[in-house]
mmCIF file of C-alpha atoms in Angstrom:
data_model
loop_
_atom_site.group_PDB
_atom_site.id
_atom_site.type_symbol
_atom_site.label_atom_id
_atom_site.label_comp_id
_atom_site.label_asym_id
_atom_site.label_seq_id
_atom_site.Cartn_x
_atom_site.Cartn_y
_atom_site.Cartn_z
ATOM 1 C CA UNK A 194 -5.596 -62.884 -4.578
ATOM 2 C CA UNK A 195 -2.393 -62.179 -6.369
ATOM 3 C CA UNK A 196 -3.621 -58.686 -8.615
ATOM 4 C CA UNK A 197 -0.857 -57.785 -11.734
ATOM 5 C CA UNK A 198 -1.393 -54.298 -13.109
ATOM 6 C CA UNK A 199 0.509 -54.306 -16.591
ATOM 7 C CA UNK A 200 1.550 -51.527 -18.466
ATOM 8 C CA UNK A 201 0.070 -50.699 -21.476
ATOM 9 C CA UNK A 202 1.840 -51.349 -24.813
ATOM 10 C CA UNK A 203 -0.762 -50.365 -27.425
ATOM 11 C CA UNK A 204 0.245 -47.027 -29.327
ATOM 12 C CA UNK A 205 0.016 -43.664 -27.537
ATOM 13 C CA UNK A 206 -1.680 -45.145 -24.580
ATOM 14 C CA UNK A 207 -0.747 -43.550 -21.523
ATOM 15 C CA UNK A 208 -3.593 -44.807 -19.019
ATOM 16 C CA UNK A 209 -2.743 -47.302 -16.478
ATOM 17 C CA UNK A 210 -5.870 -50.087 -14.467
ATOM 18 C CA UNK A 211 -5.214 -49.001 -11.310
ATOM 19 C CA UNK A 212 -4.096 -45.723 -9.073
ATOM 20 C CA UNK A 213 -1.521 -46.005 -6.587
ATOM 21 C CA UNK A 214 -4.987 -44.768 -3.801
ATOM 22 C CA UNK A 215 -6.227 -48.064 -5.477
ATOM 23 C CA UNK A 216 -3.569 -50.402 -4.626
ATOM 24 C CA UNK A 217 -3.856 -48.937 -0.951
ATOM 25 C CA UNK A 218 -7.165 -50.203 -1.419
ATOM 26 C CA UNK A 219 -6.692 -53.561 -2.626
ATOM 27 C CA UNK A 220 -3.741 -54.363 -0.308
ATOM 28 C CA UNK A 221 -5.998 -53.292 3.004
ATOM 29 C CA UNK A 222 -7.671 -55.859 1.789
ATOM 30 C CA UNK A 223 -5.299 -58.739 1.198
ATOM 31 C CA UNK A 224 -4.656 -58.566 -1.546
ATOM 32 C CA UNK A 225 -1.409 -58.654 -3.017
ATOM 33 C CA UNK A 226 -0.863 -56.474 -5.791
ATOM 34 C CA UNK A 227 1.880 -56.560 -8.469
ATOM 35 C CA UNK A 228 2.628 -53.420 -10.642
ATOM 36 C CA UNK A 229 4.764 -53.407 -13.983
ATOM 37 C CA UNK A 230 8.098 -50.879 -13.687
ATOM 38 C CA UNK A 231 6.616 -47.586 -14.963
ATOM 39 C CA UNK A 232 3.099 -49.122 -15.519
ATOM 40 C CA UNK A 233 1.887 -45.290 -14.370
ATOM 41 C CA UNK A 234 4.416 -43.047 -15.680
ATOM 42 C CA UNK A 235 2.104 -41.862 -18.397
ATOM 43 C CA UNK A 236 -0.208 -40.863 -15.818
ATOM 44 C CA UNK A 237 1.853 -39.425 -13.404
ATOM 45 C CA UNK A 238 2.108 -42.232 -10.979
ATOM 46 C CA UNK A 239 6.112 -43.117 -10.259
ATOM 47 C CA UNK A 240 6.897 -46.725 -9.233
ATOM 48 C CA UNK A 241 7.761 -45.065 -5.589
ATOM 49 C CA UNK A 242 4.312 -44.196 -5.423
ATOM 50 C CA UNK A 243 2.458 -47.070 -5.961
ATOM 51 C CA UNK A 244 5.500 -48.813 -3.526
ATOM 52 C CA UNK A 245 4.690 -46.769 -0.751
ATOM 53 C CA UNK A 246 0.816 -48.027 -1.443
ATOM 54 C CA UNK A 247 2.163 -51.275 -0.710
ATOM 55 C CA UNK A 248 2.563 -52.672 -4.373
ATOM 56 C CA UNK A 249 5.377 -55.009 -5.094
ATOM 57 C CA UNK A 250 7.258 -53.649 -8.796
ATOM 58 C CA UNK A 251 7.884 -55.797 -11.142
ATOM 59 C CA UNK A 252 10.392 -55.926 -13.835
ATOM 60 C CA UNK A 253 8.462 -57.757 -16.693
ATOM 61 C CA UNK A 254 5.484 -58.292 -18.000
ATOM 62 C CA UNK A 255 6.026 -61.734 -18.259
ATOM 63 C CA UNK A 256 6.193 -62.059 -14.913
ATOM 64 C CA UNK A 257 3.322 -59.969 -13.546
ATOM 65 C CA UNK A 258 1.352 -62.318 -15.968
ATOM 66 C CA UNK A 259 3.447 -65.902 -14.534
ATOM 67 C CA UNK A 260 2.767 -64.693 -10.682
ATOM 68 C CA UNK A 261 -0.967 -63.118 -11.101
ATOM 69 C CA UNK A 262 -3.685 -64.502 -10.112
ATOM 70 C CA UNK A 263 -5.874 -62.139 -12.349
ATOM 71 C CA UNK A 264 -4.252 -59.110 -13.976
ATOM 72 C CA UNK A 265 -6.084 -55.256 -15.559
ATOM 73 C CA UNK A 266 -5.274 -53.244 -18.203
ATOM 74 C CA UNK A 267 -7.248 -51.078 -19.899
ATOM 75 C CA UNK A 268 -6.868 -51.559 -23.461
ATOM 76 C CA UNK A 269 -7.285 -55.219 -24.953
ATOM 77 C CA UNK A 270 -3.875 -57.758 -24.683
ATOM 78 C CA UNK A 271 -1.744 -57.151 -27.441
ATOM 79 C CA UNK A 272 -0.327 -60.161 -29.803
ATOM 80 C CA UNK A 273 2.703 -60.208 -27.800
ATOM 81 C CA UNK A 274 0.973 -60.928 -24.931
ATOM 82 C CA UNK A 275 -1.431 -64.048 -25.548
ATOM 83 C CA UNK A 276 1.166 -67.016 -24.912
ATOM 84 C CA UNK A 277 2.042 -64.915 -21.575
ATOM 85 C CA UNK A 278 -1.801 -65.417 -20.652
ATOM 86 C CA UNK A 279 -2.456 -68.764 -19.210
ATOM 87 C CA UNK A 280 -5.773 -71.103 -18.499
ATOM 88 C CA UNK A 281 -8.005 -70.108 -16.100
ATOM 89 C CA UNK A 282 -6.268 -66.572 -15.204
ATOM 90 C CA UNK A 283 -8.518 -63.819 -15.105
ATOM 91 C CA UNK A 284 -8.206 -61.045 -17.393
ATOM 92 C CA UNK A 285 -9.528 -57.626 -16.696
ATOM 93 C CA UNK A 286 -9.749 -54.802 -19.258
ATOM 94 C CA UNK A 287 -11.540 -53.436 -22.236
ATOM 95 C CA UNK A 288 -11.853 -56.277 -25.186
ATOM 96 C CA UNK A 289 -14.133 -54.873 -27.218
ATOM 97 C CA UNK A 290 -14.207 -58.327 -28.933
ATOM 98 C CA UNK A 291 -16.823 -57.528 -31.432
ATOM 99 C CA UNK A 292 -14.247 -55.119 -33.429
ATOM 100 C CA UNK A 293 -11.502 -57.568 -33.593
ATOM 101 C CA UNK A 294 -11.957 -61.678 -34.225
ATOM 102 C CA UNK A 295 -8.164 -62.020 -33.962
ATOM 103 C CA UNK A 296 -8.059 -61.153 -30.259
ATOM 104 C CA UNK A 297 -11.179 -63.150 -29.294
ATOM 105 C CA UNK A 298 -10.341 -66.261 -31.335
ATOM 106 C CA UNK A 299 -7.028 -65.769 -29.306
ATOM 107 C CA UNK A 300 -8.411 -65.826 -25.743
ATOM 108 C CA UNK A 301 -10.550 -68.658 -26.739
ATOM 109 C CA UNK A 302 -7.251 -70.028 -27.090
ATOM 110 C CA UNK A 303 -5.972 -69.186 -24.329
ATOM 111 C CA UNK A 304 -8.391 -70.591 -21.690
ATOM 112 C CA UNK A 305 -8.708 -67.501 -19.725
ATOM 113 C CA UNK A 306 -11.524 -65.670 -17.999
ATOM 114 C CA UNK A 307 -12.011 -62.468 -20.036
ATOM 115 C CA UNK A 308 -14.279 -60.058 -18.007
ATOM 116 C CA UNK A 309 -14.885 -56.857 -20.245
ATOM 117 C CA UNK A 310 -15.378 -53.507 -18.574
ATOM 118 C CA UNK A 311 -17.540 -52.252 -21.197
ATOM 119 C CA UNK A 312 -20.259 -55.569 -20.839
ATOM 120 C CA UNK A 313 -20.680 -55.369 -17.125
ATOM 121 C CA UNK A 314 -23.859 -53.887 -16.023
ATOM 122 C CA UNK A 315 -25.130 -52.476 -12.712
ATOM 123 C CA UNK A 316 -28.920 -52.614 -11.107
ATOM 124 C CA UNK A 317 -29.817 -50.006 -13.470
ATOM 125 C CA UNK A 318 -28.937 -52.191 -16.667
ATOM 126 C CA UNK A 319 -26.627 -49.295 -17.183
ATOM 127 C CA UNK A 320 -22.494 -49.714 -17.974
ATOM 128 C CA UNK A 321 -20.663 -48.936 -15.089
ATOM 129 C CA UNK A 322 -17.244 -49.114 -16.049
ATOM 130 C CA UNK A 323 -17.899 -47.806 -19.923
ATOM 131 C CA UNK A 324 -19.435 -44.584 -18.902
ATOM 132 C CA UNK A 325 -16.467 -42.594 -17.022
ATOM 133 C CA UNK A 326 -14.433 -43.369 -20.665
ATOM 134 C CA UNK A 327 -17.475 -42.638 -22.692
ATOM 135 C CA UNK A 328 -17.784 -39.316 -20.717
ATOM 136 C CA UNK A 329 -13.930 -38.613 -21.862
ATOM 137 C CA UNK A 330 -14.316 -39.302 -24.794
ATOM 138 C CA UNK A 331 -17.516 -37.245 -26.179
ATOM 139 C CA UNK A 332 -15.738 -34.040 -24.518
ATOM 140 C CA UNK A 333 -12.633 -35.219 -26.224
ATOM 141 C CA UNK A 334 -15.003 -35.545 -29.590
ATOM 142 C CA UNK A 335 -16.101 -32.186 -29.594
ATOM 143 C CA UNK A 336 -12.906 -30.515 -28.493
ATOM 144 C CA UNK A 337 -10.895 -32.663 -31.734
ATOM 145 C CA UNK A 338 -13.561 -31.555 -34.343
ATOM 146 C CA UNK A 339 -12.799 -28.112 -33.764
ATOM 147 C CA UNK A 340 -9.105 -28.465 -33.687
ATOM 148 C CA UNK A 341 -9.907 -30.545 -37.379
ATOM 149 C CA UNK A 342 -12.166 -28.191 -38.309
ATOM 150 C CA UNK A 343 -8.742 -25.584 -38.473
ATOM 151 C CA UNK A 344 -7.912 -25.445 -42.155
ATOM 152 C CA UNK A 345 -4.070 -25.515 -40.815
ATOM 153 C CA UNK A 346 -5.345 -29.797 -40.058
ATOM 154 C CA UNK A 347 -7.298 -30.498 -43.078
ATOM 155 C CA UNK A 348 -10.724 -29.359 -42.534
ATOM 156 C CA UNK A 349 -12.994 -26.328 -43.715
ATOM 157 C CA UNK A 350 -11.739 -23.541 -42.018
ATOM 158 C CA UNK A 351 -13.864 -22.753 -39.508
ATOM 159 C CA UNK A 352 -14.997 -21.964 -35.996
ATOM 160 C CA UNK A 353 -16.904 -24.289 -34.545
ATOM 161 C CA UNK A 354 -19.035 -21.125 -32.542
ATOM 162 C CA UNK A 355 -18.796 -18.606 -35.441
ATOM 163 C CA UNK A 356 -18.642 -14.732 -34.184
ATOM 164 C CA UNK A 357 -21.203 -12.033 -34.608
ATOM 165 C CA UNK A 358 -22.171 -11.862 -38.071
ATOM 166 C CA UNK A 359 -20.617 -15.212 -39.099
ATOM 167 C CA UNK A 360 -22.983 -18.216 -38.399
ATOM 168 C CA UNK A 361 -21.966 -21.008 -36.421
ATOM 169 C CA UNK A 362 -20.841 -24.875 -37.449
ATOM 170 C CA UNK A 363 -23.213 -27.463 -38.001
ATOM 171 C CA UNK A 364 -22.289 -30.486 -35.987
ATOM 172 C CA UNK A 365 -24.752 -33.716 -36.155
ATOM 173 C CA UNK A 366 -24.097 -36.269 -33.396
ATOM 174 C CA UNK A 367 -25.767 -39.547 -34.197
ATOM 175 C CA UNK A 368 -26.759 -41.153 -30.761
ATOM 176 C CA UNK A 369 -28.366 -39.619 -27.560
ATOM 177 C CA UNK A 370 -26.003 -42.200 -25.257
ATOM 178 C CA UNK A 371 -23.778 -40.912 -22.851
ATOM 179 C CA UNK A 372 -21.062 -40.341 -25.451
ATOM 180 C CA UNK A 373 -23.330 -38.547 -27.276
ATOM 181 C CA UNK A 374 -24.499 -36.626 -24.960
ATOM 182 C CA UNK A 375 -21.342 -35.266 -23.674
ATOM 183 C CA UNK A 376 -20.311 -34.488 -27.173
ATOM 184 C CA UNK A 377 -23.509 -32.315 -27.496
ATOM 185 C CA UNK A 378 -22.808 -30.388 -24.195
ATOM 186 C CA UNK A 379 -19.107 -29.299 -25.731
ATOM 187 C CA UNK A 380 -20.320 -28.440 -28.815
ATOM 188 C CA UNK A 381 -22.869 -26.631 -27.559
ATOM 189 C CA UNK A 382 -20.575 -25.085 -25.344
ATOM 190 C CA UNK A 383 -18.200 -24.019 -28.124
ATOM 191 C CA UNK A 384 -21.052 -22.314 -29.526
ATOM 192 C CA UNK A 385 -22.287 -24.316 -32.440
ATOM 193 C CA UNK A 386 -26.038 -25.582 -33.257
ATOM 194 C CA UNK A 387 -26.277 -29.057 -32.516
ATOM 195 C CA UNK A 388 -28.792 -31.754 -34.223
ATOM 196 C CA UNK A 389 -28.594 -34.614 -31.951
ATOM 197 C CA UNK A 390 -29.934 -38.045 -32.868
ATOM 198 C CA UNK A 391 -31.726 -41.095 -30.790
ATOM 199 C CA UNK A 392 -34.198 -43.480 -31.508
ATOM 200 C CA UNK A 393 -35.942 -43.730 -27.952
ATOM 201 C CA UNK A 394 -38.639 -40.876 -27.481
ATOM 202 C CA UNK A 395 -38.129 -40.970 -24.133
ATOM 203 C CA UNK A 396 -34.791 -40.222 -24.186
ATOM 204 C CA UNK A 397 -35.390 -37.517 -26.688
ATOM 205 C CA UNK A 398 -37.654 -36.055 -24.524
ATOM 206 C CA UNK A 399 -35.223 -36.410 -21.586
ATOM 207 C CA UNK A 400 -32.325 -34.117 -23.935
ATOM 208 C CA UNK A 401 -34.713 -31.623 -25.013
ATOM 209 C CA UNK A 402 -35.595 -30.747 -21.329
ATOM 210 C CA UNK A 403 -31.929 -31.345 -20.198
ATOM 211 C CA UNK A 404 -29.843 -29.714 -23.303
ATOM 212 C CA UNK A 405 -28.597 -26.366 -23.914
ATOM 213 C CA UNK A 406 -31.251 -23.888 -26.599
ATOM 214 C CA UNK A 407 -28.328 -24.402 -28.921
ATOM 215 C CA UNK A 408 -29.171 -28.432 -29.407
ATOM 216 C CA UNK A 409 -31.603 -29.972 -31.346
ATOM 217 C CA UNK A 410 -32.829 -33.265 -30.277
ATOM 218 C CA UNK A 411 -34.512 -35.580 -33.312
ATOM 219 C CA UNK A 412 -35.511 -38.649 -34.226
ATOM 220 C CA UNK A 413 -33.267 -40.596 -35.738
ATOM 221 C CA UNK A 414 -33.537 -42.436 -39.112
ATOM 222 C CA UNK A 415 -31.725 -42.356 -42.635
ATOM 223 C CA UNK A 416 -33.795 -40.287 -44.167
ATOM 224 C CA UNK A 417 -32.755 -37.668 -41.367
ATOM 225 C CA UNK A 418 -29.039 -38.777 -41.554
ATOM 226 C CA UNK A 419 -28.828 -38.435 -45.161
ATOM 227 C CA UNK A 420 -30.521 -34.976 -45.027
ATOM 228 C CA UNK A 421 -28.411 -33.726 -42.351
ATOM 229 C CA UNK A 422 -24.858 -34.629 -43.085
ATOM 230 C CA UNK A 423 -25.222 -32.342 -46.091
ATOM 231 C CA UNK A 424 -25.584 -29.774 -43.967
ATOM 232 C CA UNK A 425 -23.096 -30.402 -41.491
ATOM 233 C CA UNK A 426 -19.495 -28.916 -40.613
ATOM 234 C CA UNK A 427 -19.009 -31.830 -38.149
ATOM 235 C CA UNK A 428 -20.631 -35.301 -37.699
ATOM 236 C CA UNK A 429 -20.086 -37.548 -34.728
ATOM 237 C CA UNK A 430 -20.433 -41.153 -34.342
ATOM 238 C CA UNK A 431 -21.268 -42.153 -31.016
ATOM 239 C CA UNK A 432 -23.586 -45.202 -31.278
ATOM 240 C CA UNK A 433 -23.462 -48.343 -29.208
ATOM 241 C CA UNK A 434 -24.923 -51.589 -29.041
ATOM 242 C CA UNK A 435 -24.053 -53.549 -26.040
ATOM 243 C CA UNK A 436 -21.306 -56.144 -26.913
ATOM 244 C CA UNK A 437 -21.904 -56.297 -30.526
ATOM 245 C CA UNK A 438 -20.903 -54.426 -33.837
ATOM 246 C CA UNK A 439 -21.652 -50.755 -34.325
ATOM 247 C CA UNK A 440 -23.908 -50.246 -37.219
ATOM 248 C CA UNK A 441 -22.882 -48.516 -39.999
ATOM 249 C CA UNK A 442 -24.984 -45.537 -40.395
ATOM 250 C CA UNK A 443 -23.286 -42.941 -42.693
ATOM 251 C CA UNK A 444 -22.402 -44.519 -45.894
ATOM 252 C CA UNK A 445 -19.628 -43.643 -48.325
ATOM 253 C CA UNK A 446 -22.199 -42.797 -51.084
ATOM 254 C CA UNK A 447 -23.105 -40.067 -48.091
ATOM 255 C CA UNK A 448 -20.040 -38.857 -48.131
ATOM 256 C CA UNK A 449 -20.089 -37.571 -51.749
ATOM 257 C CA UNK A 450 -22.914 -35.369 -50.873
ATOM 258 C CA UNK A 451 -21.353 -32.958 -47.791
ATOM 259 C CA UNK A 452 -19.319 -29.976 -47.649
ATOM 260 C CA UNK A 453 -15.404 -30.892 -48.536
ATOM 261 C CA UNK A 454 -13.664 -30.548 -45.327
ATOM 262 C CA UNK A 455 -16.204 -31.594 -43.319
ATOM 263 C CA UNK A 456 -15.300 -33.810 -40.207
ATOM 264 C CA UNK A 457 -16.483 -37.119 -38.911
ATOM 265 C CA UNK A 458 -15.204 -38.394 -35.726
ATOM 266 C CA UNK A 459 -16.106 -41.904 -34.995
ATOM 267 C CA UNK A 460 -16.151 -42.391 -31.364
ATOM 268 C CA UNK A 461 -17.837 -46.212 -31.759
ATOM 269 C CA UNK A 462 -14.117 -47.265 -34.082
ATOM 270 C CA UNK A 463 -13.879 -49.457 -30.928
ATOM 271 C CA UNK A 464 -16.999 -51.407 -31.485
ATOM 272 C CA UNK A 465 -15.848 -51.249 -35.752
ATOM 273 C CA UNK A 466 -16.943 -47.714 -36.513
ATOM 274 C CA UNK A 467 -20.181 -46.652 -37.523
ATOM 275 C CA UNK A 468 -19.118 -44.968 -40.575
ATOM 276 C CA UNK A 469 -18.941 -47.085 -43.757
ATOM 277 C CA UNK A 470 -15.535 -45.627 -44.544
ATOM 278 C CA UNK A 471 -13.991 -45.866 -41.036
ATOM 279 C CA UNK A 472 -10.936 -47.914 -39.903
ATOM 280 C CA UNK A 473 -8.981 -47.170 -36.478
ATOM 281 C CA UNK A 474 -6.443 -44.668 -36.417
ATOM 282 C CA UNK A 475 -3.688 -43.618 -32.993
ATOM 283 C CA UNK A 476 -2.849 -40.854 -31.966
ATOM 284 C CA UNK A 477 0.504 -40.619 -33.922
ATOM 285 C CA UNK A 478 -1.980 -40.201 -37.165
ATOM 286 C CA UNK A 479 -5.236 -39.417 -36.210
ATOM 287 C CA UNK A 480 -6.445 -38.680 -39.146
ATOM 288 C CA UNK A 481 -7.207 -39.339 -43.054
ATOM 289 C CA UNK A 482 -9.239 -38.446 -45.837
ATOM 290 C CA UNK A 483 -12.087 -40.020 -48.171
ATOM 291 C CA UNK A 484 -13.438 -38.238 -50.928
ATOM 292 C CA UNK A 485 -12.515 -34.751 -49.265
ATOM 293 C CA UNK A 486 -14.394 -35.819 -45.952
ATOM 294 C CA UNK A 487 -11.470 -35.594 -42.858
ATOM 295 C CA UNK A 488 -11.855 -38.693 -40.988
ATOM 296 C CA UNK A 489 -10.685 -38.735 -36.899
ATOM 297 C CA UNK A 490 -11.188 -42.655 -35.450
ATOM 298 C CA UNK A 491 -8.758 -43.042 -32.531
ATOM 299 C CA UNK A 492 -9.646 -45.883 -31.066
ATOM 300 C CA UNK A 493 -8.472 -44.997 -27.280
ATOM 301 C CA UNK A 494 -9.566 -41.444 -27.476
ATOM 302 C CA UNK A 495 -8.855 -40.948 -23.619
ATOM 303 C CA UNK A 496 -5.226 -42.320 -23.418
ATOM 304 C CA UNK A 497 -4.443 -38.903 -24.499
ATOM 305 C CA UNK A 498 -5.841 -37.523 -21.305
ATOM 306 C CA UNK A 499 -4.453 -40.120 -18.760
ATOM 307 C CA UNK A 500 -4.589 -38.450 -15.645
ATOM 308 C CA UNK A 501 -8.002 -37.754 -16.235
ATOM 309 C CA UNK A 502 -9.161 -40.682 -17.835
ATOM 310 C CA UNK A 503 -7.121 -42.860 -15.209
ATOM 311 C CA UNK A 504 -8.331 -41.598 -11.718
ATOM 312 C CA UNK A 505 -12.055 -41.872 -13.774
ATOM 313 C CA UNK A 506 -11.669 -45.367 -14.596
ATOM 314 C CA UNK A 507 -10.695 -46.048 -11.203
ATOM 315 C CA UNK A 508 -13.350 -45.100 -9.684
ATOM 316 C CA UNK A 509 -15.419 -47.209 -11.812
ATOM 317 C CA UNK A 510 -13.570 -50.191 -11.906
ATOM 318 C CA UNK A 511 -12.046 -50.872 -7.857
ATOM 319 C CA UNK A 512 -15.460 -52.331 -6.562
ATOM 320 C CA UNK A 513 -15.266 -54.962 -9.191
ATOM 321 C CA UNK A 514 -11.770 -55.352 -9.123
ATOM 322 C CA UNK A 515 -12.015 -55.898 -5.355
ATOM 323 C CA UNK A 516 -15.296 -57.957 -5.887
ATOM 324 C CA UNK A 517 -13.434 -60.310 -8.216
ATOM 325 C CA UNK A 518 -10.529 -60.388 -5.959
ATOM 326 C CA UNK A 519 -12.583 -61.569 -3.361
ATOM 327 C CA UNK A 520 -13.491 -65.332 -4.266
ATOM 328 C CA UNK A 521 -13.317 -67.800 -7.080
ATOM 329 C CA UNK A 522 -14.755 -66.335 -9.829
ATOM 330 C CA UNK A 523 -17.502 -69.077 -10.127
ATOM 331 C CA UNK A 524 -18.721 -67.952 -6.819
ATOM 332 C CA UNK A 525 -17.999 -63.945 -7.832
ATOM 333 C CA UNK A 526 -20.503 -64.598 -11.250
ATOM 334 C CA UNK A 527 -22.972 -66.735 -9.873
ATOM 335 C CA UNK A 528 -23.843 -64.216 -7.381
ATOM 336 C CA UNK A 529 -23.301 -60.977 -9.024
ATOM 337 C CA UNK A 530 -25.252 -60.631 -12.058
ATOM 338 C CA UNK A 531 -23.344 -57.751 -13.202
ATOM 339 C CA UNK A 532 -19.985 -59.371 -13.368
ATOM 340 C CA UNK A 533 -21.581 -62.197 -15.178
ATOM 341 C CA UNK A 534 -22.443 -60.049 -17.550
ATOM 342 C CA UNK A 535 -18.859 -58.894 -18.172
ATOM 343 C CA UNK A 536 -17.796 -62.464 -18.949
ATOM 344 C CA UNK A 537 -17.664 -62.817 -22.641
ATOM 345 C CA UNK A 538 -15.023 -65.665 -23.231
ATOM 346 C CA UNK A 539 -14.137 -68.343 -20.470
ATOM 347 C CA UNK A 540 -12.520 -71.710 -20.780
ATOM 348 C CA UNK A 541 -12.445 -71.688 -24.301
ATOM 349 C CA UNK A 542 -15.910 -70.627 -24.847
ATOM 350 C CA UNK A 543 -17.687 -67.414 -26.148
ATOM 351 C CA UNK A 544 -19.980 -66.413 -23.068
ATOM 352 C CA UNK A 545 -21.467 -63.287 -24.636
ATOM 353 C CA UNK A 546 -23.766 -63.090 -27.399
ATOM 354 C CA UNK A 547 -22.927 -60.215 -29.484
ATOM 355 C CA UNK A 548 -19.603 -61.447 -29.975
ATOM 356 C CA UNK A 549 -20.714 -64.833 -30.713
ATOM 357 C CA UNK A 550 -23.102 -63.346 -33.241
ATOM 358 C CA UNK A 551 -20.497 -61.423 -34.997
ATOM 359 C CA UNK A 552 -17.897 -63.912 -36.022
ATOM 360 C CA UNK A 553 -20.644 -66.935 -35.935
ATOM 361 C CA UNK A 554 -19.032 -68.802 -32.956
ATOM 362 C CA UNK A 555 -20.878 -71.085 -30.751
ATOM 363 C CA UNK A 556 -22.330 -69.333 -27.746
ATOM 364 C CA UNK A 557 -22.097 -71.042 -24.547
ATOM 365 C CA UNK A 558 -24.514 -69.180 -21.558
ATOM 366 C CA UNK A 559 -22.433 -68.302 -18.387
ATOM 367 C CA UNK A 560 -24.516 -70.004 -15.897
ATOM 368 C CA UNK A 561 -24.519 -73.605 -19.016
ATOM 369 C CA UNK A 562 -20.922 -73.022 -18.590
ATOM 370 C CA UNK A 563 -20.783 -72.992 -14.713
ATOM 371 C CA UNK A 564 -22.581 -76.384 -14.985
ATOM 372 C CA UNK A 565 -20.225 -77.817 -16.948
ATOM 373 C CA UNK A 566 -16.752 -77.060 -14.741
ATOM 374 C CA UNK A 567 -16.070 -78.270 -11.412
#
């Protein structure tokens, strides 16, 4: 197969789909791959590097998109780029259609095959290819509330680990996930007392044998959210539901009722936030305010880490990339329940639930669609 890696375009993104040790991959095994003029750059990959891989560079994205059989990014297609995408190519990448009904009424449009890294599961029914970003960006989480926290950026003043004789932050993180968890372990880390939030027993029982004496695994429920964010120097946002909309779970009438200064980070803005006042930020302005409360929702969190984030998401994403490569993608789906599971829009039709469900579009099962096309 014919494999385009594109360079992203979406603000402050700096991560790039594939490594140049990934190409070397791909092309011992056949597969040609096609890499956009300074598609690595930002993640300190030169064009000479992914050449001597065996990648062919290409000037345009226009063309990696005309010659490519399927093509990656990581981030969703921008606007400029759906009348480049044509039927039937396969398109590789975040989507996070849920958050956004523009771009998924536009790949409907286009015909495409939009596989989603963040729907795909493994044997485990876990998320393969979301976890090595949602391990970014919890860290990251944890690491930008205390920077926000500095009165010098807006917040309260203080340090998130106090010193002897000054107490610590508070910092609530709502969801016991991976993201979650990972935000916990900083902030622990960093020395503040940590109220962390699930609704599974089991998993809370998992965290309070695996966290640090510093974190307090509970129960979560709005009656405990509304208590605690009044107490809290820091909240974090780091619920998911598979495919579909975050809930929103810290209301603006919430807001009115913590400490002015205080700072939410919203690490779900990519599935629509799930704080009431929320809305995406970059990383050009990270931040705003609402009724004193300093807001951080940048919705690629780990573009500002690229060499990290990109040599992670590689080795998440090659197997399936090389997977896909490997056959037509009926075949690839209809034997790999996984991937199937990462096809949310294909020929026209929504092939995931959640995102049918959130803009009330017809859903059309995978394996109904298979039936359907030669």
């Amino acid at each position: 197969m014919i494999v385009g890696i594109l360079k992203e375009i979406k603000t402050e993104e700096n991560r790039v789909s594939m490594t140049p040790a990934g190409v070397e991959v791909m092309t011992a095994k056949g597969h040609q791959v096609l890499v956009e003029s300074l598609a690595g750059v930002g993640s300190g990959f030169s064009n000479e590097a992914y050449q001597a891989a065996g990648a062919e560079i290409v000037a345009t994205a226009a063309e990696v998109y005309a010659r490519s059989e399927m093509v990656m990014h990581v981030k969703e297609p921008q606007p400029s780029e759906y009348e480049l995408i044509r039927p039937g190519q396969i398109v590789f990448t975040y989507f996070h259609f849920a958050a956004c009904e523009e771009l998924t009424r536009a790949m409907l449009k286009t015909g495409a095959i939009a596989i989603a890294y963040e729907t795909i599961v493994d044997a485990d029914n876990t998320l393969p290819l979301l976890t090595p970003m949602s391990e970014v960006a919890g860290r990251m989480a944890a690491q930008q509330a205390a920077k926000y926290s500095e009165r010098a950026q807006g917040g309260r003043g203080i340090l998130l680990g106090g010193v002897p004789g000054v107490p610590p932050a508070n910092v609530l993180v709502i969801g016991g996930g991976v993201v979650g968890t990972h935000a916990a372990q900083m902030a622990c880390g960093l020395g503040a007392k940590v109220y962390l939030l699930d609704t599974s027993l089991n998993r809370l029982r998992h965290l309070s044998e695996v966290m640090p004496k510093n974190c307090f695994p509970m129960m979560s429920s709005p009656a405990t959210i509304r208590d605690l964010v009044q107490q809290a120097d820091v909240v974090i946002g780091a619920v998911l539901v598979h495919g579909a909309k975050a809930p929103k779970l810290v209301t603006r009438e919430m807001l009115k009722t913590m400490k002015k200064g205080a700072v939410l980070v919203d690490i779900a803005i990519d599935q629509g936030g799930c704080f009431e006042t929320s809305r995406p930020t970059t990383h050009t302005t990270p931040t705003y305010e609402v009724d004193g409360i300093l807001h951080y929702c940048v919705a690629n969190m780990p573009g500002a880490v690229p060499l990290t984030s990109t040599v992670a998401l590689t080795n998440a994403t090659l197997p399936y990339a090389a997977a896909i490569a490997a056959e037509d993608w009926r075949e690839v789906v209809r034997k790999h329940a996984g991937i199937r599971a990462g096809v949310n829009v294909a020929c026209g039709k929504v092939t995931y639930q959640g995102v049918a469900e959130a803009f009330g579009l017809e859903y059309t099962p995978v394996d109904q669609l298979l039936i359907s096309i030669p």
